[in-house]
Amino acid sequence: MSPAPAAPMTASALIAPGVEVPQLGLGVFQIDPDQVQPVVETALEVGYRHVDTAAAYNNEAGVGAALRAAGLPREEVFVTSKLRNGEQGYDAALRAAADTLDRLGLEQLDLYLIHWPNPAAGLWQETWRAFERLHAEGVVRAIGVSNFLPEHLRELAALAQVMPAVNQIELHPSHARADLVALQRELGVAVESYSPLGQGGDLEDPVIAAIAAELGATPAQVVLRWHIQHGYVVIPKTTSRDRLVENLDVGGLSLAPEQMARIDALERGHRIGNDPATFAISQIR
């Protein structure tokens, strides 16, 4: 079925004073370093203005090359990267941020995240102090975390001089994480969804298929619209030009309250990725 015509996604979310992020962006996790430049160039060509990468993805240099090739004004493209586990610690984080900027060919990051709490290492607290320094010095416009659980966020709220703008977490209809979302909203920490389609698994649910048929849309568009209407920032990953266009083309869709409720009801605690309470590998997500 061809998707119904829809306006391109142009909404943005205010995540920190003076810092707005396009609500729908491109995630480049697991895109090969040799492939990422043309994918990001295509994304920018079709209208994306938000790209999410990480040191651990080993493709920051390709993202930077795409930004230069596209020739867009720097302020038009929101760029996020993340600190790998093996570079946590105050001094190490400062060096890592400089290395990330060098690989991207940028003078400033829009958003910099601690990729994982890695609680066994016991370093994320001093890492956050380094992040606050980077923010104060203008090296990054906003700072945040990724994969932080409620206990990590509560501890961070007690020690932070600057609260995280974002917690980027695995979130999709079958792993909707209502308790964590509620805490983030209480603390003023924006929700950003990775693996937003359940790595494709949630698209096979009959409820999603039925709503897509009702709207004349694709299952992916329905799920992305569910994220958007919940107010989440969302970063689906694809290397296909057609799907890049499809994913971005959700601005004209609108899910009725009962359709949102039907998708909300798909929650079953189905985590796909690693457990943030224990994950400690330095190189990968």
JSON list of N, CA and C in Angstrom, two decimals, residues 152-216:
[
{"chain": "A", "resi": 152, "resn": "HIS", "atom": "N", "xyz": [19.63, 5.91, 38.31]},
{"chain": "A", "resi": 152, "resn": "HIS", "atom": "CA", "xyz": [20.72, 6.79, 37.84]},
{"chain": "A", "resi": 152, "resn": "HIS", "atom": "C", "xyz": [20.23, 8.23, 37.71]},
{"chain": "A", "resi": 153, "resn": "LEU", "atom": "N", "xyz": [19.04, 8.41, 37.18]},
{"chain": "A", "resi": 153, "resn": "LEU", "atom": "CA", "xyz": [18.51, 9.76, 37.01]},
{"chain": "A", "resi": 153, "resn": "LEU", "atom": "C", "xyz": [18.27, 10.45, 38.35]},
{"chain": "A", "resi": 154, "resn": "ARG", "atom": "N", "xyz": [17.78, 9.69, 39.33]},
{"chain": "A", "resi": 154, "resn": "ARG", "atom": "CA", "xyz": [17.55, 10.30, 40.65]},
{"chain": "A", "resi": 154, "resn": "ARG", "atom": "C", "xyz": [18.86, 10.72, 41.28]},
{"chain": "A", "resi": 155, "resn": "GLU", "atom": "N", "xyz": [19.90, 9.87, 41.17]},
{"chain": "A", "resi": 155, "resn": "GLU", "atom": "CA", "xyz": [21.20, 10.25, 41.72]},
{"chain": "A", "resi": 155, "resn": "GLU", "atom": "C", "xyz": [21.76, 11.46, 40.98]},
{"chain": "A", "resi": 156, "resn": "LEU", "atom": "N", "xyz": [21.61, 11.47, 39.67]},
{"chain": "A", "resi": 156, "resn": "LEU", "atom": "CA", "xyz": [22.12, 12.59, 38.89]},
{"chain": "A", "resi": 156, "resn": "LEU", "atom": "C", "xyz": [21.40, 13.88, 39.27]},
{"chain": "A", "resi": 157, "resn": "ALA", "atom": "N", "xyz": [20.09, 13.81, 39.48]},
{"chain": "A", "resi": 157, "resn": "ALA", "atom": "CA", "xyz": [19.32, 15.00, 39.85]},
{"chain": "A", "resi": 157, "resn": "ALA", "atom": "C", "xyz": [19.82, 15.58, 41.17]},
{"chain": "A", "resi": 158, "resn": "ALA", "atom": "N", "xyz": [20.33, 14.73, 42.06]},
{"chain": "A", "resi": 158, "resn": "ALA", "atom": "CA", "xyz": [20.79, 15.17, 43.36]},
{"chain": "A", "resi": 158, "resn": "ALA", "atom": "C", "xyz": [22.16, 15.84, 43.30]},
{"chain": "A", "resi": 159, "resn": "LEU", "atom": "N", "xyz": [22.97, 15.51, 42.29]},
{"chain": "A", "resi": 159, "resn": "LEU", "atom": "CA", "xyz": [24.33, 16.04, 42.25]},
{"chain": "A", "resi": 159, "resn": "LEU", "atom": "C", "xyz": [24.57, 17.05, 41.14]},
{"chain": "A", "resi": 160, "resn": "ALA", "atom": "N", "xyz": [23.69, 17.11, 40.16]},
{"chain": "A", "resi": 160, "resn": "ALA", "atom": "CA", "xyz": [23.94, 17.93, 38.96]},
{"chain": "A", "resi": 160, "resn": "ALA", "atom": "C", "xyz": [23.75, 19.42, 39.22]},
{"chain": "A", "resi": 161, "resn": "GLN", "atom": "N", "xyz": [24.63, 20.22, 38.66]},
{"chain": "A", "resi": 161, "resn": "GLN", "atom": "CA", "xyz": [24.41, 21.66, 38.58]},
{"chain": "A", "resi": 161, "resn": "GLN", "atom": "C", "xyz": [23.61, 22.00, 37.33]},
{"chain": "A", "resi": 162, "resn": "VAL", "atom": "N", "xyz": [23.78, 21.17, 36.28]},
{"chain": "A", "resi": 162, "resn": "VAL", "atom": "CA", "xyz": [23.00, 21.28, 35.05]},
{"chain": "A", "resi": 162, "resn": "VAL", "atom": "C", "xyz": [22.32, 19.93, 34.85]},
{"chain": "A", "resi": 163, "resn": "MET", "atom": "N", "xyz": [20.99, 19.93, 34.81]},
{"chain": "A", "resi": 163, "resn": "MET", "atom": "CA", "xyz": [20.28, 18.68, 34.58]},
{"chain": "A", "resi": 163, "resn": "MET", "atom": "C", "xyz": [20.43, 18.24, 33.13]},
{"chain": "A", "resi": 164, "resn": "PRO", "atom": "N", "xyz": [20.42, 16.93, 32.87]},
{"chain": "A", "resi": 164, "resn": "PRO", "atom": "CA", "xyz": [20.49, 16.47, 31.49]},
{"chain": "A", "resi": 164, "resn": "PRO", "atom": "C", "xyz": [19.30, 16.96, 30.68]},
{"chain": "A", "resi": 165, "resn": "ALA", "atom": "N", "xyz": [19.59, 17.41, 29.47]},
{"chain": "A", "resi": 165, "resn": "ALA", "atom": "CA", "xyz": [18.52, 17.85, 28.59]},
{"chain": "A", "resi": 165, "resn": "ALA", "atom": "C", "xyz": [17.69, 16.66, 28.09]},
{"chain": "A", "resi": 166, "resn": "VAL", "atom": "N", "xyz": [18.36, 15.50, 27.96]},
{"chain": "A", "resi": 166, "resn": "VAL", "atom": "CA", "xyz": [17.77, 14.35, 27.29]},
{"chain": "A", "resi": 166, "resn": "VAL", "atom": "C", "xyz": [18.24, 13.07, 27.99]},
{"chain": "A", "resi": 167, "resn": "ASN", "atom": "N", "xyz": [17.38, 12.07, 28.04]},
{"chain": "A", "resi": 167, "resn": "ASN", "atom": "CA", "xyz": [17.81, 10.69, 28.27]},
{"chain": "A", "resi": 167, "resn": "ASN", "atom": "C", "xyz": [17.34, 9.89, 27.07]},
{"chain": "A", "resi": 168, "resn": "GLN", "atom": "N", "xyz": [18.31, 9.41, 26.28]},
{"chain": "A", "resi": 168, "resn": "GLN", "atom": "CA", "xyz": [17.99, 8.64, 25.08]},
{"chain": "A", "resi": 168, "resn": "GLN", "atom": "C", "xyz": [17.91, 7.17, 25.47]},
{"chain": "A", "resi": 169, "resn": "ILE", "atom": "N", "xyz": [16.76, 6.56, 25.23]},
{"chain": "A", "resi": 169, "resn": "ILE", "atom": "CA", "xyz": [16.50, 5.20, 25.73]},
{"chain": "A", "resi": 169, "resn": "ILE", "atom": "C", "xyz": [15.85, 4.34, 24.65]},
{"chain": "A", "resi": 170, "resn": "GLU", "atom": "N", "xyz": [16.03, 3.02, 24.79]},
{"chain": "A", "resi": 170, "resn": "GLU", "atom": "CA", "xyz": [15.26, 2.11, 23.94]},
{"chain": "A", "resi": 170, "resn": "GLU", "atom": "C", "xyz": [13.78, 2.27, 24.31]},
{"chain": "A", "resi": 171, "resn": "LEU", "atom": "N", "xyz": [12.97, 2.61, 23.32]},
{"chain": "A", "resi": 171, "resn": "LEU", "atom": "CA", "xyz": [11.55, 2.83, 23.57]},
{"chain": "A", "resi": 171, "resn": "LEU", "atom": "C", "xyz": [10.78, 2.59, 22.29]},
{"chain": "A", "resi": 172, "resn": "HIS", "atom": "N", "xyz": [9.80, 1.72, 22.38]},
{"chain": "A", "resi": 172, "resn": "HIS", "atom": "CA", "xyz": [8.93, 1.39, 21.24]},
{"chain": "A", "resi": 172, "resn": "HIS", "atom": "C", "xyz": [7.64, 0.81, 21.82]},
{"chain": "A", "resi": 173, "resn": "PRO", "atom": "N", "xyz": [6.60, 0.60, 21.02]},
{"chain": "A", "resi": 173, "resn": "PRO", "atom": "CA", "xyz": [5.31, 0.21, 21.60]},
{"chain": "A", "resi": 173, "resn": "PRO", "atom": "C", "xyz": [5.36, -1.02, 22.51]},
{"chain": "A", "resi": 174, "resn": "SER", "atom": "N", "xyz": [6.18, -2.00, 22.20]},
{"chain": "A", "resi": 174, "resn": "SER", "atom": "CA", "xyz": [6.23, -3.19, 23.06]},
{"chain": "A", "resi": 174, "resn": "SER", "atom": "C", "xyz": [7.18, -3.02, 24.24]},
{"chain": "A", "resi": 175, "resn": "HIS", "atom": "N", "xyz": [7.83, -1.85, 24.35]},
{"chain": "A", "resi": 175, "resn": "HIS", "atom": "CA", "xyz": [8.71, -1.54, 25.48]},
{"chain": "A", "resi": 175, "resn": "HIS", "atom": "C", "xyz": [8.56, -0.04, 25.76]},
{"chain": "A", "resi": 176, "resn": "ALA", "atom": "N", "xyz": [7.38, 0.34, 26.25]},
{"chain": "A", "resi": 176, "resn": "ALA", "atom": "CA", "xyz": [7.00, 1.75, 26.30]},
{"chain": "A", "resi": 176, "resn": "ALA", "atom": "C", "xyz": [7.50, 2.48, 27.53]},
{"chain": "A", "resi": 177, "resn": "ARG", "atom": "N", "xyz": [7.88, 1.79, 28.59]},
{"chain": "A", "resi": 177, "resn": "ARG", "atom": "CA", "xyz": [8.63, 2.34, 29.72]},
{"chain": "A", "resi": 177, "resn": "ARG", "atom": "C", "xyz": [7.92, 3.51, 30.39]},
{"chain": "A", "resi": 178, "resn": "ALA", "atom": "N", "xyz": [6.66, 3.31, 30.73]},
{"chain": "A", "resi": 178, "resn": "ALA", "atom": "CA", "xyz": [5.84, 4.39, 31.28]},
{"chain": "A", "resi": 178, "resn": "ALA", "atom": "C", "xyz": [6.44, 4.98, 32.55]},
{"chain": "A", "resi": 179, "resn": "ASP", "atom": "N", "xyz": [6.98, 4.15, 33.44]},
{"chain": "A", "resi": 179, "resn": "ASP", "atom": "CA", "xyz": [7.52, 4.65, 34.71]},
{"chain": "A", "resi": 179, "resn": "ASP", "atom": "C", "xyz": [8.72, 5.56, 34.46]},
{"chain": "A", "resi": 180, "resn": "LEU", "atom": "N", "xyz": [9.62, 5.16, 33.55]},
{"chain": "A", "resi": 180, "resn": "LEU", "atom": "CA", "xyz": [10.79, 5.98, 33.26]},
{"chain": "A", "resi": 180, "resn": "LEU", "atom": "C", "xyz": [10.37, 7.28, 32.56]},
{"chain": "A", "resi": 181, "resn": "VAL", "atom": "N", "xyz": [9.44, 7.18, 31.63]},
{"chain": "A", "resi": 181, "resn": "VAL", "atom": "CA", "xyz": [8.95, 8.39, 30.95]},
{"chain": "A", "resi": 181, "resn": "VAL", "atom": "C", "xyz": [8.35, 9.36, 31.96]},
{"chain": "A", "resi": 182, "resn": "ALA", "atom": "N", "xyz": [7.57, 8.84, 32.90]},
{"chain": "A", "resi": 182, "resn": "ALA", "atom": "CA", "xyz": [6.95, 9.71, 33.91]},
{"chain": "A", "resi": 182, "resn": "ALA", "atom": "C", "xyz": [8.01, 10.40, 34.77]},
{"chain": "A", "resi": 183, "resn": "LEU", "atom": "N", "xyz": [9.06, 9.67, 35.15]},
{"chain": "A", "resi": 183, "resn": "LEU", "atom": "CA", "xyz": [10.13, 10.27, 35.95]},
{"chain": "A", "resi": 183, "resn": "LEU", "atom": "C", "xyz": [10.85, 11.35, 35.16]},
{"chain": "A", "resi": 184, "resn": "GLN", "atom": "N", "xyz": [11.13, 11.08, 33.88]},
{"chain": "A", "resi": 184, "resn": "GLN", "atom": "CA", "xyz": [11.83, 12.08, 33.07]},
{"chain": "A", "resi": 184, "resn": "GLN", "atom": "C", "xyz": [11.00, 13.34, 32.95]},
{"chain": "A", "resi": 185, "resn": "ARG", "atom": "N", "xyz": [9.72, 13.19, 32.80]},
{"chain": "A", "resi": 185, "resn": "ARG", "atom": "CA", "xyz": [8.86, 14.38, 32.71]},
{"chain": "A", "resi": 185, "resn": "ARG", "atom": "C", "xyz": [8.84, 15.13, 34.04]},
{"chain": "A", "resi": 186, "resn": "GLU", "atom": "N", "xyz": [8.85, 14.41, 35.14]},
{"chain": "A", "resi": 186, "resn": "GLU", "atom": "CA", "xyz": [8.90, 15.05, 36.46]},
{"chain": "A", "resi": 186, "resn": "GLU", "atom": "C", "xyz": [10.20, 15.85, 36.64]},
{"chain": "A", "resi": 187, "resn": "LEU", "atom": "N", "xyz": [11.30, 15.30, 36.11]},
{"chain": "A", "resi": 187, "resn": "LEU", "atom": "CA", "xyz": [12.61, 15.94, 36.26]},
{"chain": "A", "resi": 187, "resn": "LEU", "atom": "C", "xyz": [12.91, 16.96, 35.16]},
{"chain": "A", "resi": 188, "resn": "GLY", "atom": "N", "xyz": [12.06, 17.03, 34.14]},
{"chain": "A", "resi": 188, "resn": "GLY", "atom": "CA", "xyz": [12.30, 17.94, 33.03]},
{"chain": "A", "resi": 188, "resn": "GLY", "atom": "C", "xyz": [13.35, 17.45, 32.06]},
{"chain": "A", "resi": 189, "resn": "VAL", "atom": "N", "xyz": [13.47, 16.14, 31.91]},
{"chain": "A", "resi": 189, "resn": "VAL", "atom": "CA", "xyz": [14.44, 15.51, 31.02]},
{"chain": "A", "resi": 189, "resn": "VAL", "atom": "C", "xyz": [13.70, 14.97, 29.80]},
{"chain": "A", "resi": 190, "resn": "ALA", "atom": "N", "xyz": [14.01, 15.47, 28.62]},
{"chain": "A", "resi": 190, "resn": "ALA", "atom": "CA", "xyz": [13.30, 15.04, 27.41]},
{"chain": "A", "resi": 190, "resn": "ALA", "atom": "C", "xyz": [13.52, 13.56, 27.14]},
{"chain": "A", "resi": 191, "resn": "VAL", "atom": "N", "xyz": [12.52, 12.93, 26.58]},
{"chain": "A", "resi": 191, "resn": "VAL", "atom": "CA", "xyz": [12.58, 11.52, 26.18]},
{"chain": "A", "resi": 191, "resn": "VAL", "atom": "C", "xyz": [12.99, 11.44, 24.72]},
{"chain": "A", "resi": 192, "resn": "GLU", "atom": "N", "xyz": [14.04, 10.68, 24.44]},
{"chain": "A", "resi": 192, "resn": "GLU", "atom": "CA", "xyz": [14.46, 10.42, 23.06]},
{"chain": "A", "resi": 192, "resn": "GLU", "atom": "C", "xyz": [14.48, 8.92, 22.84]},
{"chain": "A", "resi": 193, "resn": "SER", "atom": "N", "xyz": [13.79, 8.46, 21.81]},
{"chain": "A", "resi": 193, "resn": "SER", "atom": "CA", "xyz": [13.60, 7.03, 21.56]},
{"chain": "A", "resi": 193, "resn": "SER", "atom": "C", "xyz": [14.59, 6.51, 20.55]},
{"chain": "A", "resi": 194, "resn": "TYR", "atom": "N", "xyz": [15.36, 5.47, 20.93]},
{"chain": "A", "resi": 194, "resn": "TYR", "atom": "CA", "xyz": [16.10, 4.72, 19.91]},
{"chain": "A", "resi": 194, "resn": "TYR", "atom": "C", "xyz": [15.47, 3.34, 19.75]},
{"chain": "A", "resi": 195, "resn": "SER", "atom": "N", "xyz": [15.79, 2.66, 18.67]},
{"chain": "A", "resi": 195, "resn": "SER", "atom": "CA", "xyz": [15.07, 1.44, 18.26]},
{"chain": "A", "resi": 195, "resn": "SER", "atom": "C", "xyz": [13.56, 1.70, 18.32]},
{"chain": "A", "resi": 196, "resn": "PRO", "atom": "N", "xyz": [13.09, 2.81, 17.73]},
{"chain": "A", "resi": 196, "resn": "PRO", "atom": "CA", "xyz": [11.70, 3.23, 17.93]},
{"chain": "A", "resi": 196, "resn": "PRO", "atom": "C", "xyz": [10.68, 2.31, 17.27]},
{"chain": "A", "resi": 197, "resn": "LEU", "atom": "N", "xyz": [11.13, 1.50, 16.33]},
{"chain": "A", "resi": 197, "resn": "LEU", "atom": "CA", "xyz": [10.21, 0.56, 15.67]},
{"chain": "A", "resi": 197, "resn": "LEU", "atom": "C", "xyz": [10.38, -0.85, 16.22]},
{"chain": "A", "resi": 198, "resn": "GLY", "atom": "N", "xyz": [11.09, -0.98, 17.34]},
{"chain": "A", "resi": 198, "resn": "GLY", "atom": "CA", "xyz": [11.37, -2.31, 17.87]},
{"chain": "A", "resi": 198, "resn": "GLY", "atom": "C", "xyz": [12.24, -3.12, 16.93]},
{"chain": "A", "resi": 199, "resn": "GLN", "atom": "N", "xyz": [13.15, -2.42, 16.24]},
{"chain": "A", "resi": 199, "resn": "GLN", "atom": "CA", "xyz": [14.00, -3.01, 15.19]},
{"chain": "A", "resi": 199, "resn": "GLN", "atom": "C", "xyz": [13.13, -3.78, 14.18]},
{"chain": "A", "resi": 200, "resn": "GLY", "atom": "N", "xyz": [11.97, -3.20, 13.90]},
{"chain": "A", "resi": 200, "resn": "GLY", "atom": "CA", "xyz": [11.05, -3.76, 12.90]},
{"chain": "A", "resi": 200, "resn": "GLY", "atom": "C", "xyz": [10.03, -4.71, 13.46]},
{"chain": "A", "resi": 201, "resn": "GLY", "atom": "N", "xyz": [10.28, -5.26, 14.64]},
{"chain": "A", "resi": 201, "resn": "GLY", "atom": "CA", "xyz": [9.38, -6.27, 15.20]},
{"chain": "A", "resi": 201, "resn": "GLY", "atom": "C", "xyz": [8.00, -5.74, 15.51]},
{"chain": "A", "resi": 202, "resn": "ASP", "atom": "N", "xyz": [7.93, -4.50, 16.02]},
{"chain": "A", "resi": 202, "resn": "ASP", "atom": "CA", "xyz": [6.62, -3.96, 16.38]},
{"chain": "A", "resi": 202, "resn": "ASP", "atom": "C", "xyz": [5.76, -3.65, 15.16]},
{"chain": "A", "resi": 203, "resn": "LEU", "atom": "N", "xyz": [6.39, -3.54, 13.99]},
{"chain": "A", "resi": 203, "resn": "LEU", "atom": "CA", "xyz": [5.63, -3.24, 12.78]},
{"chain": "A", "resi": 203, "resn": "LEU", "atom": "C", "xyz": [4.76, -4.42, 12.34]},
{"chain": "A", "resi": 204, "resn": "GLU", "atom": "N", "xyz": [5.07, -5.60, 12.86]},
{"chain": "A", "resi": 204, "resn": "GLU", "atom": "CA", "xyz": [4.31, -6.81, 12.48]},
{"chain": "A", "resi": 204, "resn": "GLU", "atom": "C", "xyz": [3.08, -7.03, 13.34]},
{"chain": "A", "resi": 205, "resn": "ASP", "atom": "N", "xyz": [2.89, -6.19, 14.34]},
{"chain": "A", "resi": 205, "resn": "ASP", "atom": "CA", "xyz": [1.74, -6.39, 15.23]},
{"chain": "A", "resi": 205, "resn": "ASP", "atom": "C", "xyz": [0.44, -6.09, 14.49]},
{"chain": "A", "resi": 206, "resn": "PRO", "atom": "N", "xyz": [-0.58, -6.93, 14.64]},
{"chain": "A", "resi": 206, "resn": "PRO", "atom": "CA", "xyz": [-1.85, -6.71, 13.94]},
{"chain": "A", "resi": 206, "resn": "PRO", "atom": "C", "xyz": [-2.51, -5.37, 14.29]},
{"chain": "A", "resi": 207, "resn": "VAL", "atom": "N", "xyz": [-2.31, -4.90, 15.50]},
{"chain": "A", "resi": 207, "resn": "VAL", "atom": "CA", "xyz": [-2.90, -3.61, 15.88]},
{"chain": "A", "resi": 207, "resn": "VAL", "atom": "C", "xyz": [-2.29, -2.48, 15.05]},
{"chain": "A", "resi": 208, "resn": "ILE", "atom": "N", "xyz": [-0.96, -2.52, 14.89]},
{"chain": "A", "resi": 208, "resn": "ILE", "atom": "CA", "xyz": [-0.29, -1.49, 14.08]},
{"chain": "A", "resi": 208, "resn": "ILE", "atom": "C", "xyz": [-0.76, -1.59, 12.63]},
{"chain": "A", "resi": 209, "resn": "ALA", "atom": "N", "xyz": [-0.84, -2.81, 12.12]},
{"chain": "A", "resi": 209, "resn": "ALA", "atom": "CA", "xyz": [-1.29, -3.00, 10.74]},
{"chain": "A", "resi": 209, "resn": "ALA", "atom": "C", "xyz": [-2.71, -2.47, 10.54]},
{"chain": "A", "resi": 210, "resn": "ALA", "atom": "N", "xyz": [-3.58, -2.70, 11.51]},
{"chain": "A", "resi": 210, "resn": "ALA", "atom": "CA", "xyz": [-4.97, -2.25, 11.38]},
{"chain": "A", "resi": 210, "resn": "ALA", "atom": "C", "xyz": [-5.04, -0.72, 11.38]},
{"chain": "A", "resi": 211, "resn": "ILE", "atom": "N", "xyz": [-4.29, -0.09, 12.25]},
{"chain": "A", "resi": 211, "resn": "ILE", "atom": "CA", "xyz": [-4.31, 1.38, 12.30]},
{"chain": "A", "resi": 211, "resn": "ILE", "atom": "C", "xyz": [-3.71, 1.96, 11.02]},
{"chain": "A", "resi": 212, "resn": "ALA", "atom": "N", "xyz": [-2.66, 1.33, 10.52]},
{"chain": "A", "resi": 212, "resn": "ALA", "atom": "CA", "xyz": [-2.08, 1.79, 9.25]},
{"chain": "A", "resi": 212, "resn": "ALA", "atom": "C", "xyz": [-3.12, 1.74, 8.13]},
{"chain": "A", "resi": 213, "resn": "ALA", "atom": "N", "xyz": [-3.90, 0.65, 8.09]},
{"chain": "A", "resi": 213, "resn": "ALA", "atom": "CA", "xyz": [-4.94, 0.54, 7.07]},
{"chain": "A", "resi": 213, "resn": "ALA", "atom": "C", "xyz": [-6.01, 1.61, 7.25]},
{"chain": "A", "resi": 214, "resn": "GLU", "atom": "N", "xyz": [-6.35, 1.92, 8.50]},
{"chain": "A", "resi": 214, "resn": "GLU", "atom": "CA", "xyz": [-7.35, 2.95, 8.76]},
{"chain": "A", "resi": 214, "resn": "GLU", "atom": "C", "xyz": [-6.89, 4.32, 8.26]},
{"chain": "A", "resi": 215, "resn": "LEU", "atom": "N", "xyz": [-5.59, 4.58, 8.35]},
{"chain": "A", "resi": 215, "resn": "LEU", "atom": "CA", "xyz": [-5.05, 5.89, 8.01]},
{"chain": "A", "resi": 215, "resn": "LEU", "atom": "C", "xyz": [-4.51, 5.97, 6.59]},
{"chain": "A", "resi": 216, "resn": "GLY", "atom": "N", "xyz": [-4.41, 4.83, 5.89]},
{"chain": "A", "resi": 216, "resn": "GLY", "atom": "CA", "xyz": [-3.78, 4.83, 4.58]},
{"chain": "A", "resi": 216, "resn": "GLY", "atom": "C", "xyz": [-2.30, 5.15, 4.69]}
]
